[in-house]
Coordinates of C-alpha atoms in Angstrom, one line a residue:
M529 CA 16.8 48.2 -9.8
G530 CA 17.5 44.6 -9.3
A531 CA 16.7 42.5 -6.1
D532 CA 19.3 41.1 -3.9
N533 CA 18.9 37.7 -4.9
S534 CA 21.4 35.0 -6.3
A535 CA 19.6 34.8 -9.7
T536 CA 20.8 38.4 -10.4
D537 CA 24.2 38.3 -8.3
D538 CA 25.2 35.8 -10.7
G539 CA 24.0 37.4 -13.8
I540 CA 21.3 34.9 -14.5
V541 CA 19.6 37.3 -17.1
P542 CA 18.6 36.5 -20.7
A543 CA 20.1 38.7 -23.3
V544 CA 17.4 40.9 -23.9
D545 CA 16.9 44.5 -23.8
D546 CA 14.5 46.2 -21.2
G547 CA 11.1 45.2 -21.8
E548 CA 11.7 42.3 -24.2
L549 CA 11.2 39.4 -21.8
I550 CA 7.6 38.3 -21.2
V551 CA 6.5 35.3 -18.8
V552 CA 3.2 33.5 -19.3
S553 CA 2.0 31.4 -16.5
N554 CA -1.3 30.5 -15.1
R555 CA -0.7 31.7 -11.7
Q556 CA 0.6 35.2 -11.1
P557 CA 3.8 36.2 -9.0
Y558 CA 2.0 38.8 -6.7
T559 CA -1.7 38.7 -5.6
H560 CA -3.6 41.5 -3.8
S561 CA -6.3 40.6 -1.0
Y562 CA -8.3 42.5 1.5
D563 CA -7.2 42.7 5.1
H564 CA -10.0 43.8 7.6
G565 CA -7.6 44.1 10.5
D566 CA -8.6 47.1 13.1
G567 CA -11.9 47.4 11.8
E568 CA -10.8 48.9 8.3
R569 CA -10.2 47.3 5.0
S570 CA -7.0 47.8 3.4
I571 CA -5.3 46.0 0.5
T572 CA -2.3 43.7 1.1
V573 CA 0.3 42.3 -1.4
N574 CA 0.9 38.3 -1.2
R575 CA 4.6 37.7 -2.4
P576 CA 5.9 34.7 -4.0
A577 CA 6.9 32.1 -1.5
G578 CA 9.4 30.3 -3.5
G579 CA 10.0 27.9 -6.4
L580 CA 10.2 29.3 -9.9
T581 CA 7.9 32.3 -9.1
A582 CA 10.4 33.5 -6.6
G583 CA 13.4 32.6 -8.7
L584 CA 12.0 34.5 -11.7
D585 CA 10.9 37.6 -9.8
P586 CA 14.4 39.1 -9.6
V587 CA 15.1 38.4 -13.4
M588 CA 12.0 40.1 -14.1
Q589 CA 13.1 43.2 -12.3
E590 CA 16.4 43.4 -13.9
T591 CA 14.8 43.2 -17.4
D592 CA 11.8 45.5 -16.9
G593 CA 9.8 42.6 -18.5
T594 CA 6.0 41.7 -18.5
W595 CA 4.7 38.9 -16.6
I596 CA 1.0 37.6 -18.0
A597 CA -1.0 35.7 -15.7
W598 CA -4.4 35.2 -14.4
G599 CA -5.7 38.0 -12.0
D600 CA -7.3 35.8 -9.3
G601 CA -6.6 37.8 -6.1
E602 CA -9.8 39.2 -4.6
A603 CA -8.5 42.7 -4.7
D604 CA -6.6 42.5 -7.7
A605 CA -8.8 44.6 -9.9
D606 CA -8.7 47.6 -7.3
V607 CA -4.9 48.1 -7.9
T608 CA -4.9 47.3 -11.6
G609 CA -5.3 49.9 -14.4
D610 CA -7.6 50.0 -17.1
D611 CA -5.0 48.1 -19.4
G612 CA -4.9 45.3 -16.8
T613 CA -1.5 46.2 -15.8
V614 CA 0.3 47.1 -12.4
R615 CA 4.0 47.6 -11.8
M616 CA 5.4 45.2 -9.3
P617 CA 6.8 44.8 -6.8
P618 CA 5.4 47.8 -5.1
E619 CA 8.4 49.0 -3.4
S620 CA 10.3 49.5 -6.8
E621 CA 7.7 49.0 -9.4
A622 CA 10.7 47.4 -11.6
Y623 CA 8.4 45.1 -14.1
T624 CA 4.6 45.1 -15.4
L625 CA 2.2 42.2 -14.3
K626 CA -0.6 42.2 -16.7
R627 CA -3.4 40.4 -15.3
L628 CA -6.1 38.8 -17.5
W629 CA -9.6 38.3 -16.1
L630 CA -11.4 35.0 -16.4
T631 CA -15.1 34.1 -16.0
D632 CA -16.1 31.3 -13.6
E633 CA -17.2 29.3 -16.5
E634 CA -13.7 29.7 -18.2
V635 CA -12.0 29.0 -14.9
E636 CA -14.3 25.9 -14.6
G637 CA -13.7 24.7 -18.1
Y638 CA -9.9 25.8 -18.8
Y639 CA -8.3 25.1 -15.4
Y640 CA -10.6 22.7 -13.4
G641 CA -11.6 21.1 -16.7
Y642 CA -9.1 20.6 -19.6
S643 CA -6.0 21.5 -17.8
N644 CA -6.8 19.2 -14.7
R645 CA -9.4 16.6 -15.8
V646 CA -7.7 15.8 -19.2
L647 CA -4.0 17.1 -19.5
W648 CA -2.9 16.4 -16.0
P649 CA -4.2 12.8 -15.8
L650 CA -3.3 11.8 -19.4
C651 CA 0.3 13.3 -18.9
H652 CA 0.5 11.3 -15.5
G653 CA -0.6 8.2 -17.2
G654 CA -4.1 8.0 -15.8
T655 CA -6.1 7.6 -18.9
M656 CA -9.1 6.3 -17.0
K657 CA -9.3 9.4 -15.0
T658 CA -9.5 11.8 -18.0
D659 CA -13.0 13.3 -18.7
Y660 CA -13.0 14.7 -22.3
V661 CA -16.0 17.2 -22.0
E662 CA -16.6 19.3 -25.1
R663 CA -17.1 22.6 -23.0
Y664 CA -13.8 22.0 -21.3
W665 CA -12.0 21.9 -24.7
Q666 CA -13.9 24.9 -25.8
R667 CA -13.0 26.8 -22.8
Y668 CA -9.5 25.7 -22.8
Q669 CA -9.2 27.1 -26.5
Q670 CA -10.9 30.1 -25.5
V671 CA -8.5 31.1 -22.8
N672 CA -5.4 30.1 -24.6
E673 CA -6.2 32.6 -27.5
T674 CA -7.0 35.2 -24.7
F675 CA -3.3 34.7 -23.6
A676 CA -2.1 34.6 -27.1
D677 CA -3.7 37.9 -27.8
A678 CA -2.3 39.5 -24.7
V679 CA 1.2 38.2 -25.6
V680 CA 0.9 39.8 -29.1
E681 CA -0.3 43.0 -28.0
T682 CA 2.7 43.0 -25.6
A683 CA 5.6 41.7 -27.7
G684 CA 8.0 43.3 -29.7
A685 CA 9.8 42.1 -32.8
D686 CA 12.6 40.8 -30.5
S687 CA 10.8 39.6 -27.6
L688 CA 11.6 36.6 -25.6
I689 CA 8.5 34.8 -24.6
W690 CA 8.5 32.0 -22.0
F691 CA 5.4 30.0 -21.5
Q692 CA 5.0 27.8 -18.4
D693 CA 3.5 24.4 -18.2
Y694 CA 0.5 22.4 -19.7
H695 CA -2.2 25.4 -19.2
F696 CA -0.9 26.9 -22.5
T697 CA -0.3 24.2 -25.3
L698 CA -2.4 25.9 -27.9
A699 CA -1.0 29.7 -27.4
P700 CA 2.5 29.3 -28.7
R701 CA 1.4 28.4 -32.3
W702 CA -1.1 31.4 -32.4
V703 CA 1.6 33.8 -31.2
R704 CA 4.2 32.4 -33.4
D705 CA 1.9 32.7 -36.4
A706 CA 1.3 36.6 -35.3
L707 CA 5.0 37.7 -34.6
P708 CA 8.0 38.2 -36.8
D709 CA 10.6 35.2 -36.6
S710 CA 12.9 37.5 -34.7
A711 CA 10.8 36.9 -31.6
F712 CA 11.9 33.8 -29.5
L713 CA 9.2 31.5 -28.1
T714 CA 10.2 29.0 -25.4
H715 CA 8.0 26.7 -23.3
F716 CA 8.8 24.8 -20.0
W717 CA 6.6 21.6 -19.5
H718 CA 6.8 21.2 -15.6
I719 CA 4.9 17.6 -15.5
T720 CA 5.7 14.3 -17.2
W721 CA 5.1 13.8 -21.1
P722 CA 3.6 10.3 -21.6
G723 CA 4.5 7.7 -24.3
W724 CA 2.6 7.7 -27.5
D725 CA 0.4 4.7 -26.4
T726 CA -1.0 6.9 -23.7
F727 CA -1.1 10.2 -25.5
R728 CA -3.0 8.9 -28.5
A729 CA -6.1 8.6 -26.3
C730 CA -6.7 12.2 -26.1
P731 CA -9.0 13.3 -29.1
Q732 CA -7.2 16.6 -29.6
H733 CA -3.4 15.3 -29.6
E734 CA -2.9 16.7 -33.0
Q735 CA -3.8 20.2 -32.0
L736 CA -1.9 20.2 -28.8
L737 CA 1.4 18.9 -30.7
E738 CA 1.1 21.4 -33.3
G739 CA 0.5 24.1 -30.7
L740 CA 3.7 23.4 -28.8
L741 CA 5.7 23.2 -32.0
G742 CA 5.0 26.8 -32.4
N743 CA 7.8 27.3 -29.8
D744 CA 11.4 27.7 -30.8
L745 CA 12.5 25.9 -27.7
L746 CA 10.7 23.2 -25.6
G747 CA 12.0 22.3 -22.2
F748 CA 11.3 19.2 -20.0
H749 CA 12.7 17.9 -16.9
V750 CA 14.6 14.7 -18.2
E751 CA 15.4 13.1 -21.3
R752 CA 12.9 10.4 -21.3
Y753 CA 10.0 13.1 -21.5
C754 CA 11.9 14.7 -24.5
R755 CA 12.0 11.1 -26.4
N756 CA 8.2 10.6 -25.6
F757 CA 7.4 14.0 -26.9
L758 CA 9.6 13.4 -30.1
D759 CA 7.8 10.0 -30.4
C760 CA 4.3 11.5 -30.2
V761 CA 5.1 13.9 -32.9
D762 CA 6.7 11.1 -35.3
E763 CA 3.5 9.0 -34.7
A764 CA 0.9 11.7 -34.9
L765 CA 2.2 14.4 -37.6
D766 CA 2.9 12.8 -40.9
D767 CA 4.6 16.2 -42.2
A768 CA 7.0 16.5 -39.4
F769 CA 10.8 15.7 -39.7
I770 CA 12.3 14.4 -36.4
D771 CA 16.1 14.4 -35.7
P772 CA 15.8 12.2 -32.5
E773 CA 19.8 12.7 -31.9
G774 CA 19.8 16.4 -32.3
G775 CA 16.4 16.9 -30.6
R776 CA 14.9 18.9 -33.6
V777 CA 11.4 18.9 -35.0
S778 CA 10.9 20.7 -38.3
Y779 CA 7.1 21.2 -39.0
E780 CA 5.6 23.5 -41.4
G781 CA 8.6 25.5 -42.1
H782 CA 9.5 26.0 -38.4
T783 CA 12.1 24.4 -36.2
T784 CA 11.5 23.4 -32.4
V785 CA 14.4 22.4 -30.4
V786 CA 13.5 19.7 -27.7
K787 CA 16.0 19.7 -24.6
A788 CA 16.0 18.4 -21.1
F789 CA 16.6 20.9 -18.3
P790 CA 16.0 19.3 -14.8
M791 CA 14.9 21.8 -12.5
G792 CA 16.3 22.7 -9.2
I793 CA 15.3 24.5 -6.1
D794 CA 16.7 27.6 -4.1
A795 CA 18.9 25.4 -2.0
D796 CA 20.7 28.3 -0.3
S797 CA 17.1 29.5 0.9
I798 CA 16.2 26.2 2.3
R799 CA 19.4 25.7 4.0
E800 CA 19.3 29.0 5.7
H801 CA 15.6 28.2 7.1
A802 CA 16.9 24.8 8.2
E803 CA 19.7 26.3 10.0
A804 CA 17.6 28.7 11.6
A805 CA 15.3 26.1 13.0
D806 CA 17.4 25.1 16.0
D807 CA 16.7 22.4 18.6
D808 CA 14.5 24.7 20.8
F809 CA 12.3 24.8 17.7
W810 CA 12.1 20.9 17.3
R811 CA 11.3 20.4 20.9
E812 CA 8.5 22.7 20.6
F813 CA 7.1 21.0 17.3
Q814 CA 7.4 17.5 19.0
S815 CA 5.3 18.9 22.1
S816 CA 2.8 20.7 20.0
H817 CA 2.2 17.7 17.9
G818 CA 2.4 15.0 20.6
I819 CA 5.7 13.4 19.3
D820 CA 7.8 11.8 21.9
P821 CA 11.6 12.9 21.8
S822 CA 12.6 9.3 21.6
T823 CA 10.8 8.2 18.6
N824 CA 12.3 8.3 15.1
V825 CA 10.3 10.8 12.8
I826 CA 9.5 9.8 9.3
V827 CA 8.1 12.7 7.1
G828 CA 6.1 13.0 3.9
V829 CA 5.3 16.4 2.4
D830 CA 2.7 16.5 -0.6
R831 CA 0.0 18.4 -2.4
L832 CA -3.1 16.0 -2.0
D833 CA -2.7 14.6 -5.6
Y834 CA -3.4 10.9 -6.7
T835 CA -0.1 11.0 -8.3
K836 CA 1.9 11.5 -5.1
G837 CA 1.4 8.0 -4.0
I838 CA 0.3 9.0 -0.4
V839 CA -2.3 6.0 0.0
E840 CA 0.5 3.6 -1.3
R841 CA 3.0 5.0 1.3
L842 CA 0.4 4.7 4.1
D843 CA -0.2 1.1 3.0
A844 CA 3.7 0.4 3.4
L845 CA 3.9 2.1 6.9
E846 CA 0.8 -0.1 7.9
R847 CA 2.5 -3.3 6.5
L848 CA 5.8 -2.3 8.8
L849 CA 3.8 -1.9 11.9
E850 CA 1.9 -5.1 11.2
T851 CA 4.9 -7.2 10.4
R852 CA 7.6 -5.6 12.8
P853 CA 5.8 -4.9 16.1
E854 CA 9.1 -3.8 17.6
Y855 CA 8.6 -0.4 15.7
R856 CA 5.2 0.5 17.4
G857 CA 5.6 3.2 19.8
E858 CA 9.3 3.7 18.1
V859 CA 8.3 5.5 14.9
C860 CA 6.1 8.3 14.2
Y861 CA 5.1 9.3 10.7
V862 CA 4.4 13.0 9.9
Q863 CA 2.2 13.6 6.8
K864 CA 2.1 17.0 5.8
A865 CA -0.7 17.5 3.1
N866 CA -2.1 20.7 1.3
E867 CA -5.4 20.2 -0.1
S868 CA -5.5 20.7 -4.0
R869 CA -8.2 21.0 -6.7
S870 CA -11.0 20.1 -4.2
L871 CA -13.7 20.9 -7.0
I872 CA -12.5 17.7 -8.8
P873 CA -14.2 14.5 -7.7
D874 CA -11.1 12.4 -8.0
Y875 CA -9.4 14.8 -5.5
Q876 CA -12.2 14.8 -2.9
D877 CA -12.2 11.0 -3.1
L878 CA -8.5 11.2 -2.4
Q879 CA -8.9 13.2 0.6
T880 CA -11.3 10.9 2.0
E881 CA -9.0 8.0 1.4
V882 CA -6.2 9.3 2.8
Q883 CA -8.2 10.4 6.1
E884 CA -9.6 7.1 6.1
S885 CA -6.1 5.3 5.9
I886 CA -4.5 7.6 8.5
D887 CA -7.6 6.9 10.9
R888 CA -7.3 3.1 10.3
I889 CA -3.8 3.1 10.9
N890 CA -4.2 5.2 14.4
D891 CA -7.0 3.2 15.6
R892 CA -5.2 -0.3 14.8
F893 CA -2.0 0.5 16.4
G894 CA -2.0 3.7 18.4
T895 CA -2.0 3.7 22.2
D896 CA -2.7 6.4 24.8
D897 CA 0.9 7.5 24.6
W898 CA 1.6 7.2 21.0
Q899 CA 0.0 8.0 17.6
P900 CA 1.7 6.5 14.6
V901 CA 0.6 8.9 12.0
I902 CA 0.3 12.8 12.7
Y903 CA -1.7 14.4 10.1
I904 CA -0.9 18.3 9.4
N905 CA -3.2 19.9 6.7
E906 CA -2.9 23.6 8.0
F907 CA -0.4 26.0 6.6
I908 CA 3.2 25.6 7.9
P909 CA 5.6 28.5 7.4
Q910 CA 8.5 27.8 5.4
R911 CA 11.0 28.2 8.4
E912 CA 8.9 25.5 10.4
L913 CA 8.8 23.3 7.1
C914 CA 12.4 23.5 6.7
G915 CA 13.0 22.7 10.3
L916 CA 10.6 19.6 10.0
Y917 CA 13.0 18.5 6.9
R918 CA 16.1 19.0 8.9
Y919 CA 15.0 17.0 11.9
A920 CA 13.2 14.2 10.1
D921 CA 15.2 10.9 10.2
V922 CA 13.5 9.4 6.9
M923 CA 11.6 11.1 4.0
L924 CA 9.3 9.3 2.0
V925 CA 8.6 10.3 -1.6
S926 CA 6.3 7.7 -3.1
A927 CA 4.9 9.3 -6.4
V928 CA 3.5 7.0 -8.5
R929 CA 4.2 9.5 -11.5
D930 CA 5.9 12.9 -11.1
G931 CA 7.5 15.0 -13.5
M932 CA 10.3 15.9 -11.0
N933 CA 9.3 16.2 -7.4
L934 CA 11.1 19.2 -6.0
V935 CA 10.0 18.1 -2.2
S936 CA 12.8 15.6 -2.5
K937 CA 15.2 18.1 -3.2
E938 CA 14.0 20.5 -0.5
Y939 CA 14.5 17.8 2.1
V940 CA 18.0 17.0 0.9
A941 CA 18.9 20.8 1.0
A942 CA 17.5 21.1 4.6
Q943 CA 19.7 18.0 5.7
V944 CA 22.4 20.6 7.2
D945 CA 23.3 17.8 9.9
D946 CA 23.6 15.3 7.1
D947 CA 21.8 12.4 9.1
G948 CA 18.7 11.8 7.1
V949 CA 17.7 9.2 4.6
L950 CA 15.7 10.0 1.6
V951 CA 13.4 7.0 0.4
L952 CA 12.6 8.0 -3.2
S953 CA 10.1 6.5 -5.9
D954 CA 11.7 5.3 -9.2
Q955 CA 8.6 7.0 -10.7
A956 CA 9.8 10.6 -10.0
G957 CA 12.0 12.7 -12.3
A958 CA 14.0 13.5 -9.4
H959 CA 15.3 9.7 -9.3
E960 CA 17.5 10.1 -12.4
E961 CA 19.6 12.7 -10.4
L962 CA 19.3 11.3 -6.9
G963 CA 18.5 7.7 -7.2
D964 CA 22.2 6.6 -6.8
R965 CA 22.2 8.0 -3.3
A966 CA 18.7 7.6 -2.2
L967 CA 16.9 4.5 -1.4
T968 CA 14.8 3.4 -4.2
I969 CA 11.2 2.0 -4.0
N970 CA 8.6 0.9 -6.2
P971 CA 5.5 2.5 -4.5
Y972 CA 3.1 -0.4 -5.6
D973 CA 5.3 -3.1 -4.1
T974 CA 4.1 -2.7 -0.7
D975 CA 6.3 -5.5 1.0
A976 CA 9.6 -4.3 -0.5
F977 CA 8.5 -0.7 0.4
A978 CA 8.3 -1.6 4.0
D979 CA 11.3 -3.3 3.9
T980 CA 13.2 -0.1 2.5
I981 CA 11.5 2.0 5.4
E982 CA 13.1 -0.4 8.0
R983 CA 16.6 -0.4 6.1
A984 CA 16.2 3.7 6.3
L985 CA 15.6 3.5 9.9
T986 CA 18.3 1.2 10.8
M987 CA 21.1 2.5 8.5
E988 CA 24.2 3.4 10.1
M989 CA 25.2 6.9 10.7
D990 CA 28.4 6.9 8.5
E991 CA 26.3 5.6 5.6
R992 CA 23.6 8.1 6.2
A993 CA 26.2 11.0 6.2
E994 CA 28.1 9.5 3.1
R995 CA 24.9 9.3 1.1
M996 CA 23.6 12.7 2.3
V997 CA 26.9 14.6 1.5
A998 CA 26.7 13.4 -2.1
L999 CA 23.0 14.3 -2.5
R1000 CA 23.4 17.8 -1.2
E1001 CA 26.3 18.4 -3.4
Q1002 CA 24.2 17.4 -6.3
V1003 CA 21.3 19.5 -5.2
E1004 CA 23.2 22.5 -4.2
S1005 CA 25.1 22.6 -7.5
H1006 CA 22.0 21.9 -9.8
D1007 CA 19.7 24.4 -8.2
L1008 CA 17.0 26.7 -9.5
Y1009 CA 19.7 29.4 -10.7
A1010 CA 21.8 26.7 -12.3
W1011 CA 18.4 25.8 -14.0
M1012 CA 17.6 29.2 -15.2
E1013 CA 21.1 29.9 -16.4
S1014 CA 21.1 26.6 -18.4
V1015 CA 17.8 27.6 -20.0
F1016 CA 18.6 31.2 -20.9
D1017 CA 22.1 30.1 -22.1
T1018 CA 20.5 27.8 -24.5
I1019 CA 18.1 30.4 -25.8
D1020 CA 20.9 33.0 -26.3
E1021 CA 22.9 30.3 -28.2
L1022 CA 20.0 29.5 -30.5
R1023 CA 19.2 33.2 -31.0
A1024 CA 22.7 33.7 -31.9
K1025 CA 23.0 30.8 -34.3
D1026 CA 19.7 32.2 -36.0
T1027 CA 21.4 35.3 -36.3
D1028 CA 24.5 33.7 -37.9
D1029 CA 22.4 31.7 -40.3
D1030 CA 20.6 34.9 -41.3

């Protein structure tokens, strides 16, 4: 019943019996929506496009597990049973998707409120952007309890429960207290974890730590985030025993292992899409966006978030064009951006600031024949995006704080001609893996950033190839499936050790 996917071909499946794997995430792997084509309304299924969701889907199919998530699709309720479940995917019905229904007030408080106006800025060091509104905290607790109840209702004595990200800091403790010790709880934190001086600003910091310590295994992208978490526990919880070298926390009779698992991408899929984007595609792309074939193309691909350093990147580009007029008309920067969390004022302000920066650069330097910045904010299919990665001479990743930054790895995987240059912020988690062969920048040092862009543009082809070959080897050997295998192997080892200890 499994899917044709490298996750299953390589045997990357946890050691659980059918039905024992439970994944908990805010977003669901499939959504249902209405299609009004041909004058009749029908229901369509939107499938996972990539990343963790697409990677986990075949694993879920192999284990006949349950995926618990917020049902946010407009037609979700029409295909879901009275118990909130629907079998997925439609063609094989290989596992259960359990949808939880949230009210508008819950979404506003739990998701747009506490998750993204407290935890997101807090973890990315933006304490001045946090908004500690009591109703956000109340809704966050309420929704975490709803998810915890759904897990307990679904789980068996030997279930493996895998929580995803910062939306569920409280649920693990409640689930741990309700299930037997034989159930295994793990959690992957997909964003950064701050140092104690930042984290202590949160009024609920003790409750957040206690909730996460309900897990048996807690994963972060890099060792630095693990150390930060252990430091926070050490400072905040007097009764906790910390083993920093072993990455263990013992608290209230329970032990949590804290470990780094640098996340990868589906490199094979990215490469295949890039290879399919041939020279004809690139000529059509250049023509449709007014890019002269003779210009060097620099690319940035981001969600519109203040952590991504987009404005800082535009400042560096403007400085390059200002101080090195020979690049005017010779370089084109393509910014692909996806709007995000537009109901939050900080994100609305960022969208305005990015647009104003682009307009200023184009007005200042553009000519009738050349526009220095091309801004794309509409949807681009995956094949086209990978083609853009492939043919871009330089990619700029200038995050001011980023848990990993998988876009940098996607660019590398798409470099099938080994002729691109990655310019990478030292504030992205990916820098620990890719920094030796990328060109490193501090996104706030505008002059040095502009110098690095020039270095990337003028780099000799032999050096480009040498750097990119090494980067591609790293990304391909530490892909999404290697990441999942590492997580599941650690889980299996810890469960086996617990059995031996018993």
